[in-house]
Coordinates of C-alpha atoms and ligand atoms in Angstrom, one line a residue:
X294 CA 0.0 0.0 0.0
X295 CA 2.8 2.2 0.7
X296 CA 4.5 1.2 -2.5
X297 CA 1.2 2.4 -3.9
X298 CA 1.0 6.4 -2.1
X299 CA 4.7 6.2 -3.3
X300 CA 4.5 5.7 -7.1
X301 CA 1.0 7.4 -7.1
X302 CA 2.8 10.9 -5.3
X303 CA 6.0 10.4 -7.9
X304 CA 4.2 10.3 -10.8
X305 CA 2.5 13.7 -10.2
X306 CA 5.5 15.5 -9.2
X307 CA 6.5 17.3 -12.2
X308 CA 10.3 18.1 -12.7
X309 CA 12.0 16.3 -16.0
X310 CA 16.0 16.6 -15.7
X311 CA 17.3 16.0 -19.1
X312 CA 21.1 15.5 -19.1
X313 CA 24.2 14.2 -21.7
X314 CA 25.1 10.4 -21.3
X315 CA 28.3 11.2 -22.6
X316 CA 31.3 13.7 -23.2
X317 CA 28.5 16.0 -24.3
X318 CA 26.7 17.3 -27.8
X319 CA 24.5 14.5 -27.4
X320 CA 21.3 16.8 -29.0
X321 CA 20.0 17.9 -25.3
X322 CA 19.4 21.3 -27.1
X323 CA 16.8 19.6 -29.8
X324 CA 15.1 17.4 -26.9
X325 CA 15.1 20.4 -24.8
X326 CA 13.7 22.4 -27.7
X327 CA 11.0 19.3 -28.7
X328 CA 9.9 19.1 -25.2
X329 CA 9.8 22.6 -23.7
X330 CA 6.3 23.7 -25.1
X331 CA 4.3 20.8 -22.4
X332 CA 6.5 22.8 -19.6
X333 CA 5.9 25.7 -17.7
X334 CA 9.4 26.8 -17.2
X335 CA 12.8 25.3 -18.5
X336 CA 15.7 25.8 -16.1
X337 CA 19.8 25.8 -17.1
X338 CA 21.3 25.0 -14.0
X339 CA 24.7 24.0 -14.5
X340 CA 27.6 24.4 -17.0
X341 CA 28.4 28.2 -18.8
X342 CA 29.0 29.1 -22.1
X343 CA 31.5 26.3 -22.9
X344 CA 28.2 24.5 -23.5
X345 CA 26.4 24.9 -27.3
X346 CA 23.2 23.6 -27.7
X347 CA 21.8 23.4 -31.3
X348 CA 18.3 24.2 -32.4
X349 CA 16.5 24.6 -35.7
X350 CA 13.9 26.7 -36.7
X351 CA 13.3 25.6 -40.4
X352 CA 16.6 26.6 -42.1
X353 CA 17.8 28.7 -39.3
X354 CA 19.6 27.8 -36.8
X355 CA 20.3 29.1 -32.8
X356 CA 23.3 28.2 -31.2
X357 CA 22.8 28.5 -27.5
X358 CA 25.4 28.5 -24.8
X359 CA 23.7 30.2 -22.1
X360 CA 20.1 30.9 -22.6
X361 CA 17.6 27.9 -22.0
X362 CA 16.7 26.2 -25.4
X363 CA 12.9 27.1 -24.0
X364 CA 13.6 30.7 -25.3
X365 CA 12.0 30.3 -28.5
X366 CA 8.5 28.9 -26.9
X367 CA 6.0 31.4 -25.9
X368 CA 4.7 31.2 -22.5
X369 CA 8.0 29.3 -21.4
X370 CA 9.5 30.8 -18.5
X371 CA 13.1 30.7 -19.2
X372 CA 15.2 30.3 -16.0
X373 CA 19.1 30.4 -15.3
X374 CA 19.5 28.7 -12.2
X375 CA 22.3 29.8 -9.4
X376 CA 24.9 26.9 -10.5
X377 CA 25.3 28.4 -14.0
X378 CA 28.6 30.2 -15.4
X379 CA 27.8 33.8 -16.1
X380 CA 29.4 35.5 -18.7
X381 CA 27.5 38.5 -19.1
X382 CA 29.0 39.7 -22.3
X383 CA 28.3 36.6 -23.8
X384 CA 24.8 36.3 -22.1
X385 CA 24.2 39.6 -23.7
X386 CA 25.2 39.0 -26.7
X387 CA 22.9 35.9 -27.0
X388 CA 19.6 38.0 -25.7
X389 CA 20.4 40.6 -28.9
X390 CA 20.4 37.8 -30.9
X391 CA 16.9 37.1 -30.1
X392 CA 15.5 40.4 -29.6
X393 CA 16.7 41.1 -33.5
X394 CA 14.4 38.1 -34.6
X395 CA 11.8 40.7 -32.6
X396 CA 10.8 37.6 -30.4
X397 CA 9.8 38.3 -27.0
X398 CA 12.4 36.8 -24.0
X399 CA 11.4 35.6 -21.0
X400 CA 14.1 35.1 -18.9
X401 CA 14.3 34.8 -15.1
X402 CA 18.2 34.7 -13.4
X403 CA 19.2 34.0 -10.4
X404 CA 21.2 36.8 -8.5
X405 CA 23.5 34.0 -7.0
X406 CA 24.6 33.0 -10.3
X407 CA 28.6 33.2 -10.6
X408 CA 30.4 35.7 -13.2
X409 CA 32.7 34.6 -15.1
X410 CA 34.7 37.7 -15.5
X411 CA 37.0 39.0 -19.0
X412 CA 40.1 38.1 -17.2
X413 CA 38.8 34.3 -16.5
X414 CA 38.7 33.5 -20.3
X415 CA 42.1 35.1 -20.5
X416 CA 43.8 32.9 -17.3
X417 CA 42.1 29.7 -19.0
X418 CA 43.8 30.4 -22.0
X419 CA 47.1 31.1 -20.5
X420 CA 46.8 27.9 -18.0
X421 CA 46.4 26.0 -21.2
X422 CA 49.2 27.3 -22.8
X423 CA 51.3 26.5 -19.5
X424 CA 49.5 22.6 -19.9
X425 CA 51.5 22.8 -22.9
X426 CA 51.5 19.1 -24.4
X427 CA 49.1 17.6 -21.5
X428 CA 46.6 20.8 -22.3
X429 CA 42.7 19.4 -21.4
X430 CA 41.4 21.0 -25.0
X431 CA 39.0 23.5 -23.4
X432 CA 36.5 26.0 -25.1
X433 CA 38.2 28.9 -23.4
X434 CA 35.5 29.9 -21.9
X435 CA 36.8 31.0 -18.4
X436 CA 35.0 27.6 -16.5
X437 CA 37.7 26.0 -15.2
X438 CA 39.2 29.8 -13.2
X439 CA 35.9 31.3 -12.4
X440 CA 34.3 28.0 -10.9
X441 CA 37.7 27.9 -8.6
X442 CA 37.1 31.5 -7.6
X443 CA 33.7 30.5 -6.8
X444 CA 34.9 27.4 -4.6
X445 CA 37.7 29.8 -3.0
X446 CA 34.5 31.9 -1.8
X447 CA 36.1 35.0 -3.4
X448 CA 34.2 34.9 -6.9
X449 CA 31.6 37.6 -7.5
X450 CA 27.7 36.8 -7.8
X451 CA 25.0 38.8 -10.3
X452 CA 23.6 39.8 -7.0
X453 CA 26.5 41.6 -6.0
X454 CA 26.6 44.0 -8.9
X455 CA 23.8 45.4 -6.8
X456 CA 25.7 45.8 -3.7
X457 CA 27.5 49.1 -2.5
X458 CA 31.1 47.2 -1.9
X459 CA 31.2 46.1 -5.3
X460 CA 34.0 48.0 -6.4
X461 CA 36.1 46.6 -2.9
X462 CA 35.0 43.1 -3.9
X463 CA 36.6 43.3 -7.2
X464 CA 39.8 45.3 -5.9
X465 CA 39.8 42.3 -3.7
X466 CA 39.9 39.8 -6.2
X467 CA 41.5 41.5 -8.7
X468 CA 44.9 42.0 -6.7
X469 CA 44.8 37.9 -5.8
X470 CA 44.4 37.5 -9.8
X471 CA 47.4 40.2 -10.7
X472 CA 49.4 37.8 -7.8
X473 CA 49.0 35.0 -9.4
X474 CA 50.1 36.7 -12.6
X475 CA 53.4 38.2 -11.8
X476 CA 54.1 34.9 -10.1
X477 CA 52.7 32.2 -12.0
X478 CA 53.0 33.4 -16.0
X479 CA 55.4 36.4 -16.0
X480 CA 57.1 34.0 -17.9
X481 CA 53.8 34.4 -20.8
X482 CA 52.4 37.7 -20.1
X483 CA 53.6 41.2 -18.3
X484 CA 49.5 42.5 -18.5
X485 CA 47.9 43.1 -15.2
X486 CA 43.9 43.7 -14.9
X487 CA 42.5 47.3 -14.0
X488 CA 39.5 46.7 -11.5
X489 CA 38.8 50.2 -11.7
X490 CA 37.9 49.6 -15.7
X491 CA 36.4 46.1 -14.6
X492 CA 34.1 48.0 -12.4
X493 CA 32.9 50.3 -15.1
X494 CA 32.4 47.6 -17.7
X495 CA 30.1 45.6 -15.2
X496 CA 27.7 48.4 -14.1
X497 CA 26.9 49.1 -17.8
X498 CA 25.9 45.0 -17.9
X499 CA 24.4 45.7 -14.9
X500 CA 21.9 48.3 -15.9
X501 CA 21.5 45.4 -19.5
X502 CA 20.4 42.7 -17.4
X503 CA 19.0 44.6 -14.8
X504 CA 15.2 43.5 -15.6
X505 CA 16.1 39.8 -15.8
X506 CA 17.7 39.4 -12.6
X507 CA 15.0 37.4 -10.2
X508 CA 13.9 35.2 -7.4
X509 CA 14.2 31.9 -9.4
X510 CA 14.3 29.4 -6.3
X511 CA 10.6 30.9 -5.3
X512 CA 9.6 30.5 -9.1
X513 CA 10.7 27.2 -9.9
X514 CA 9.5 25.7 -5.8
X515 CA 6.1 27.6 -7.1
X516 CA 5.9 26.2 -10.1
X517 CA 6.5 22.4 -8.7
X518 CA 4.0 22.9 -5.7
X519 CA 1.1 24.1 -8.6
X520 CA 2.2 20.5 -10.1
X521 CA 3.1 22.2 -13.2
X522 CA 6.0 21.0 -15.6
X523 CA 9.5 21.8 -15.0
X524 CA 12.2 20.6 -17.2
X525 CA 16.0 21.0 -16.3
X526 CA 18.2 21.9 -19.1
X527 CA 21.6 20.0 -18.4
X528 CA 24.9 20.7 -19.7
X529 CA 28.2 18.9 -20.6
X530 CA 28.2 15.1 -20.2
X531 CA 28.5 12.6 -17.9
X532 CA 32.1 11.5 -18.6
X533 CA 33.1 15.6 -18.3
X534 CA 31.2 15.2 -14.6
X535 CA 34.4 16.9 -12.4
X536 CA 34.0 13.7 -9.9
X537 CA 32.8 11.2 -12.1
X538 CA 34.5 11.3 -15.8
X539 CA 37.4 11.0 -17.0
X540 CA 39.3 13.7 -15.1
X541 CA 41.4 15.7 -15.2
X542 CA 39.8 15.8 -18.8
X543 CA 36.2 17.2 -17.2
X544 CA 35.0 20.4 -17.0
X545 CA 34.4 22.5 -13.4
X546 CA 31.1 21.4 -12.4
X547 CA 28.9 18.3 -12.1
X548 CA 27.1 17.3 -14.9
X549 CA 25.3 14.5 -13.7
X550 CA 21.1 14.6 -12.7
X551 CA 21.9 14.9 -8.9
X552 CA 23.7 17.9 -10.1
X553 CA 20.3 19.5 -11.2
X554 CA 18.8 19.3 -7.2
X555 CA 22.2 21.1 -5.6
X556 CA 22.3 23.8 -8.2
X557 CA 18.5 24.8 -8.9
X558 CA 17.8 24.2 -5.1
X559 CA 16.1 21.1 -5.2
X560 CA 15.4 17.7 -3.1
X561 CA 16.3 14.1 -4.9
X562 CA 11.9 13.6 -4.0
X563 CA 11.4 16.3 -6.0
X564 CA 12.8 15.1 -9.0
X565 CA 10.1 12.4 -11.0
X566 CA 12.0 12.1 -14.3
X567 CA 15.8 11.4 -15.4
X568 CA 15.7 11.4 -19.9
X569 CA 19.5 10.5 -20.1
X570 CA 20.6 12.0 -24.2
X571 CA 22.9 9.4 -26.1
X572 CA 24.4 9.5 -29.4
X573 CA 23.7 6.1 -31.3
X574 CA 26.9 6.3 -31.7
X575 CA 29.9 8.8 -29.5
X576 CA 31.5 12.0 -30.1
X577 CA 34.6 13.7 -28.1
X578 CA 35.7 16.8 -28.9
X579 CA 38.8 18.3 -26.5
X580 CA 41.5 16.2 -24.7
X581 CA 41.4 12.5 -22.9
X582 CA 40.7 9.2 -23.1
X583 CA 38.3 8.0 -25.6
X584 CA 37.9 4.1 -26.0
X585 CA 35.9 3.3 -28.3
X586 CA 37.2 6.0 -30.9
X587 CA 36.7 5.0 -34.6
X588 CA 39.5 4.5 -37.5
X589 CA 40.1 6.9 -39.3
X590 CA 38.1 6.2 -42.1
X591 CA 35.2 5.8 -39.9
X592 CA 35.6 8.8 -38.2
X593 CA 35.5 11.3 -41.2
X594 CA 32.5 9.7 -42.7
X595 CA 30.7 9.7 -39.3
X596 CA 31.9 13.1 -38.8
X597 CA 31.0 14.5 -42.1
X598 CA 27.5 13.2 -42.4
X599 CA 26.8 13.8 -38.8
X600 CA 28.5 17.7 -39.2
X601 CA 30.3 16.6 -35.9
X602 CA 31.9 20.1 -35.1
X603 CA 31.6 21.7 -31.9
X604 CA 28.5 24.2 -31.8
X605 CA 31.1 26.6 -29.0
X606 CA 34.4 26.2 -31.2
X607 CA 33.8 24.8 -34.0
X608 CA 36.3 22.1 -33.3
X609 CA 35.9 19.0 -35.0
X610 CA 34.6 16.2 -32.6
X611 CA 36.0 12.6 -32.5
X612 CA 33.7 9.9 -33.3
X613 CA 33.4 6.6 -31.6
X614 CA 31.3 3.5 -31.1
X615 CA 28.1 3.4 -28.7
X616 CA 30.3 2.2 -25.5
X617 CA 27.7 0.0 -23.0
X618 CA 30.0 0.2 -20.1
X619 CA 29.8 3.8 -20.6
X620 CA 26.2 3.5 -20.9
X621 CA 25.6 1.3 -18.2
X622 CA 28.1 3.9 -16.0
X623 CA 26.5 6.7 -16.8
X624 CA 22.8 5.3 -16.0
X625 CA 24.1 4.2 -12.4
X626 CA 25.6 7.9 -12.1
X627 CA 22.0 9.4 -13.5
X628 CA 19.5 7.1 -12.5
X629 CA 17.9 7.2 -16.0
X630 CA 14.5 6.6 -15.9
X631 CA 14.4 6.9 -20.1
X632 CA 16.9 7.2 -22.6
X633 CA 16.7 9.2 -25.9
X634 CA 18.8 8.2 -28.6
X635 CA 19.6 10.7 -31.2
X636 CA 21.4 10.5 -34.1
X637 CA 20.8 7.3 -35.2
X638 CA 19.9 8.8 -38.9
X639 CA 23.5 9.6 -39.5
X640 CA 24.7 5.7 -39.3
X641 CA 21.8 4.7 -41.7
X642 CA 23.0 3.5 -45.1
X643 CA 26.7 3.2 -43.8
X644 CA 26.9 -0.9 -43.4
X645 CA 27.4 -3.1 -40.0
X646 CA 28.4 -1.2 -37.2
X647 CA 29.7 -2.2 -33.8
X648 CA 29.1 -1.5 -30.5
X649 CA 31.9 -1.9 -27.8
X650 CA 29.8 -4.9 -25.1
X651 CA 33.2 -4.7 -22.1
X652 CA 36.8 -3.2 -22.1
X653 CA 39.3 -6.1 -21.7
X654 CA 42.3 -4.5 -18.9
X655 CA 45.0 -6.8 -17.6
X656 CA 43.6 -9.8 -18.4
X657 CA 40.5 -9.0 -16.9
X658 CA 36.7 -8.1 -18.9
X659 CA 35.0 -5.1 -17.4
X660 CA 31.4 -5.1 -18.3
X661 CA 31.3 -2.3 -15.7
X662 CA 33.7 1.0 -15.4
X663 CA 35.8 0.8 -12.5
X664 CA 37.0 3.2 -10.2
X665 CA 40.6 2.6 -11.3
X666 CA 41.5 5.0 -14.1
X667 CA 43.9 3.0 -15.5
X668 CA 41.3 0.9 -17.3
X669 CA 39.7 4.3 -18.8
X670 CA 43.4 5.1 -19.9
X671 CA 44.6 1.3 -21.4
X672 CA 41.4 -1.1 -21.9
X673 CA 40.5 -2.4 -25.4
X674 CA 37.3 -2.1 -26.4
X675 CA 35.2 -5.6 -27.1
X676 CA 32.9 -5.4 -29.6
X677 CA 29.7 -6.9 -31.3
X678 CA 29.3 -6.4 -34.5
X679 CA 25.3 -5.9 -35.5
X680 CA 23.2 -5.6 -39.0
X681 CA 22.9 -1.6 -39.9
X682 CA 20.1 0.1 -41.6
X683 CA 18.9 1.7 -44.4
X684 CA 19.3 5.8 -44.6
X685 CA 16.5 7.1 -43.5
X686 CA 15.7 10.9 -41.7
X687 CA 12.6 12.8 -40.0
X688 CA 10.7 9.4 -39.2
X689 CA 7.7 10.0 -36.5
X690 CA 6.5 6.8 -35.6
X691 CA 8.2 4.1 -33.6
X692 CA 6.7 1.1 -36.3
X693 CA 8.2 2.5 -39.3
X694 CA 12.4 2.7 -37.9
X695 CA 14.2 0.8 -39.9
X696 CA 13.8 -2.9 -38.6
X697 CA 17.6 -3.1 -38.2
X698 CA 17.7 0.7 -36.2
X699 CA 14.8 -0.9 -33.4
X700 CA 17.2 -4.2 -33.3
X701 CA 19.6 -1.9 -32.4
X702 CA 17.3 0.0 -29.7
X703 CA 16.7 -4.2 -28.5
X704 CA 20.2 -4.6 -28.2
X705 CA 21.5 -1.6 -25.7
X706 CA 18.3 -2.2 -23.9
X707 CA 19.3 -5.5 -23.1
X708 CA 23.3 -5.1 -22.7
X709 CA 23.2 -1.8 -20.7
X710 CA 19.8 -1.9 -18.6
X711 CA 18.2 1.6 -20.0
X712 CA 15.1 1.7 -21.4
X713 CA 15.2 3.8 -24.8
X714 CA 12.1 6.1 -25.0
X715 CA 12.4 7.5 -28.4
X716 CA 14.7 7.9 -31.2
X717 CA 15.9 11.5 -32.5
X718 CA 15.3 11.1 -36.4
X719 CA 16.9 14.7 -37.6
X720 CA 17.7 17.9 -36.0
X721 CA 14.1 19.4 -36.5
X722 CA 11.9 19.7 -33.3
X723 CA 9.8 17.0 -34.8
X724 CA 12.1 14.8 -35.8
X725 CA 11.8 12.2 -32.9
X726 CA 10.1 9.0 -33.0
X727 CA 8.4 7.7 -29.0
X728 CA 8.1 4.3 -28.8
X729 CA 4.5 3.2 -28.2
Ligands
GDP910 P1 23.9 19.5 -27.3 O1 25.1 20.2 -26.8 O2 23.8 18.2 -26.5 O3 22.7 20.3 -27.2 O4 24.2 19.1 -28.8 P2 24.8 20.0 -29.9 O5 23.7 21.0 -30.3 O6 26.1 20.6 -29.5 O7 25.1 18.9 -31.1 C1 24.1 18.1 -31.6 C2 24.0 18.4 -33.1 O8 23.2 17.3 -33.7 C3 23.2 19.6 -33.4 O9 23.7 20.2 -34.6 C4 21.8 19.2 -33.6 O10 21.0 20.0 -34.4 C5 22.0 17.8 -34.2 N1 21.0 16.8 -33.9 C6 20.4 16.5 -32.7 N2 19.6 15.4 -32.8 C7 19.8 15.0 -34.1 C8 19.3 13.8 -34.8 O11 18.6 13.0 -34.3 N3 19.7 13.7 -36.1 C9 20.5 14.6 -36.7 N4 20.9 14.4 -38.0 N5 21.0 15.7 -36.1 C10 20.7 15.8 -34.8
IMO911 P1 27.4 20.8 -24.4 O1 26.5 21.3 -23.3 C1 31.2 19.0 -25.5 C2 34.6 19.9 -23.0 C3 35.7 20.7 -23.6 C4 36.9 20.1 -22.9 C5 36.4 19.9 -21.5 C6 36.8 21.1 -20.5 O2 27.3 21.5 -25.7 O3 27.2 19.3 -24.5 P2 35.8 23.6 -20.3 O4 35.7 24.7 -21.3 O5 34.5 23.1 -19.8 O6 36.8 23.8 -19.2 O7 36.4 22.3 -21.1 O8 35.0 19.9 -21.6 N1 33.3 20.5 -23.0 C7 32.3 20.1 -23.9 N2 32.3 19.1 -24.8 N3 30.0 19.6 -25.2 C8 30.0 20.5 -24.2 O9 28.9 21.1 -23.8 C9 31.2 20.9 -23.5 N4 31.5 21.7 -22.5 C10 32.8 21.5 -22.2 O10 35.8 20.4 -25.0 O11 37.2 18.8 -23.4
MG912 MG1 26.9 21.1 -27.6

């Protein structure tokens, strides 16, 4: 009877987390985009602008790296939740962007949102340079200094623009940063930051972004407690997860569902839904380990037909075979309660394909990731090799998949314990076939 209250209480409690099952560019931004319009309010909460998430609008296309990918729905609160990397010029940028396609923005932010400030893009280029050869390939987008500030406790929040000490704030931080660059790259740079100029550049954002800044833990607790929909825009993947990939070649924050509760302001209860995003088969784009990475051959066709090049920097991204452990790792880190796979258009027509089933390390067959990175580092993919299908693209209904594609779906069900919900058939917000 319990059991019952239980299930009966979960299923009307209405927050959806949506989050990458891999290193990222998984299509959140087009599942995002094709479910946002049944939601009330769609909420980034982690992540900054090193994220680009992709959606189409016929033959145009939006690029988002901060803004929620709810921003083109009407009646779709738009939220950016405290955990998020702030880079107001970029932010700003991105809001222009839509107000010249003279479409309305409803954007809520929280004040306790983190900046990330000029001179953090600047230190994470010139830490990469001092990386050198063992560089982690990052989008220079200031993440990796301004989430340390923030850990330090000496970063600066939105909400502090506001504040009268402001200017001793950044004085304050400023002075630490100029430290660390007489004594840490004199060797690269003799440039030192003004905060007096810092200061004047952020109260003219301030007075931009003035009429977005908001109370979004009371709007988003509101929205759940009138049972309306909330979906939760991740970021990243779950192999860039700082504790959980494949670190040091992660990004600064958590990417993982639980992730979603410590940076909107949320309780595990509260959460009814976890729609894990996988490519059908894997992309990397950046530094580290990558098992299952294609031959060369492979690679370019994948990444040519799949137009696998990052949506922040245009990098090209590494393709790879689906990896179940990976799968299976990520759905213990996310407790999946769906998967969506996406993509799955681009292998059509191409032949067999494989899919890696365990690594093989030392002798030893790991169906499951370990804790010991040395297997990430020097396994060797096992694979299966399974029929392909024919090319196909924009398909709507489950029954009429290529028979080979839903063997496929049968397959990673079985070997990695998620339950696929729906295949992404094409970029467009329509393009997704739910299984019955
Ligand atoms: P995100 O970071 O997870 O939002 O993903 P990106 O937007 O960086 O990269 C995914 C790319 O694949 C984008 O260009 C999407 O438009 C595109 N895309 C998403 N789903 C599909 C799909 O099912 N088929 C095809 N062909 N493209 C897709
Ligand atoms: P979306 O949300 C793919 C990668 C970078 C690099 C590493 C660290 O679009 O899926 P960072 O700039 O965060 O310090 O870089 O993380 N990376 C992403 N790769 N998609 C992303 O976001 C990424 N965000 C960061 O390439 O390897
Ligand atoms: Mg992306």
């Amino acid at each position: 009877m319990l059991l019952f209250y239980l299930i009966v209480e979960l299923s009307i409690v209405p927050v959806t987390v949506v989050v990458g099952s891999q290193w990222g560019d998984e299509g959140k931004g087009k599942i995002v985009d094709s479910l946002a319009s049944k939601s009330s309010m769609v909420v980034r909460f982690q992540g900054g602008a090193n994220a680009g998430h992709t959606v189409y609008r016929g033959e145009k296309v939006y690029k988002f790296h901060l803004l929620p990918c709810s921003v083109l729905h009407k009646g779709v609160k738009s939220i950016i939740a405290r955990g998020v990397a702030l880079d107001l010029e970029l932010l700003l940028e991105e809001i222009k962007q839509i107000e010249n396609d003279n479409l309305d923005i409803d954007l809520v932010i929280s004040p306790q949102a983190f900046l990330v400030l000029p001179f953090h893009r600047w230190m994470d280029k010139l830490e990469e340079l001092r990386r050198g050869q063992e560089k982690l390939g990052t989008t220079y987008r200031g993440i990796g200094p301004a989430s340390t500030d923030r850990i330090a406790r000496r970063g600066i929040r939105l909400g502090h623009l506001f504040e009268d000490n402001l200017l001793d704030r950044i004085k304050t931080l400023v002075g630490r940063v100029n430290a660390v660059l007489d004594g840490v790259y004199s060797d690269v740079t003799k440039r030192k930051i003004n905060p007096q100029r810092l200061y004047e550049d952020l109260i003219k954002q301030r007075e931009l972004i003035r009429k977005y800044v908001g109370d979004t833990h009371n709007l988003i607790h509101t929205a759940i407690e009138n049972k309306e929909e909330v979906l939760m825009e991740g970021a990243q993947g779950s192999m860039l997860d700082l504790g959980f990939g494949t670190y040091p070649y992660v990004t600064s924050s958590h990417t993982i569902s639980g992730s979603a509760c410590v940076n909107a302001g949320l309780g595990p209860s509260q959460i009814s839904q976890v729609l894990g995003i996988a490519k059908a088969y894997v992309t990397r784009v950046g530094a580290g380990p990558f098992p299952t990475k294609m031959n060369d051959e492979w690679n370019k066709k994948v990444q040519d037909k799949g137009k696998e090049f990052g949506a922040t920097t245009g990098r090209p991204r590494d393709c790879g075979w689906l990896d179940i452990p990976l799968l299976r790792y990520a759905h213990r880190l996310n407790g999946f309660t769906g998967v969506i796979l996406t993509k799955a258009d681009i292998l059509g027509g191409m032949g067999d394909i494989k899919v890696c089933t365990s690594w093989n390390w030392n002798g030893s067959e790991y169906k499951d990731v370990p804790e010991d990175s040395r297997v990430w580092d020097e396994g060797v993919p096992q694979y299966v090799t399974l029929e392909g299908w024919p090319d196909f693209s924009g398909i709507q209904k489950w029954n009429n998949l290529p028979e080979g594609l839903r063997k496929y779906c049968d397959f990673v069900e079985s070997s990695s314990g998620v339950k696929i919900l729906a295949v992404s058939t094409g970029p467009g917000i329509d393009d997704i076939a739910w299984k019955e």
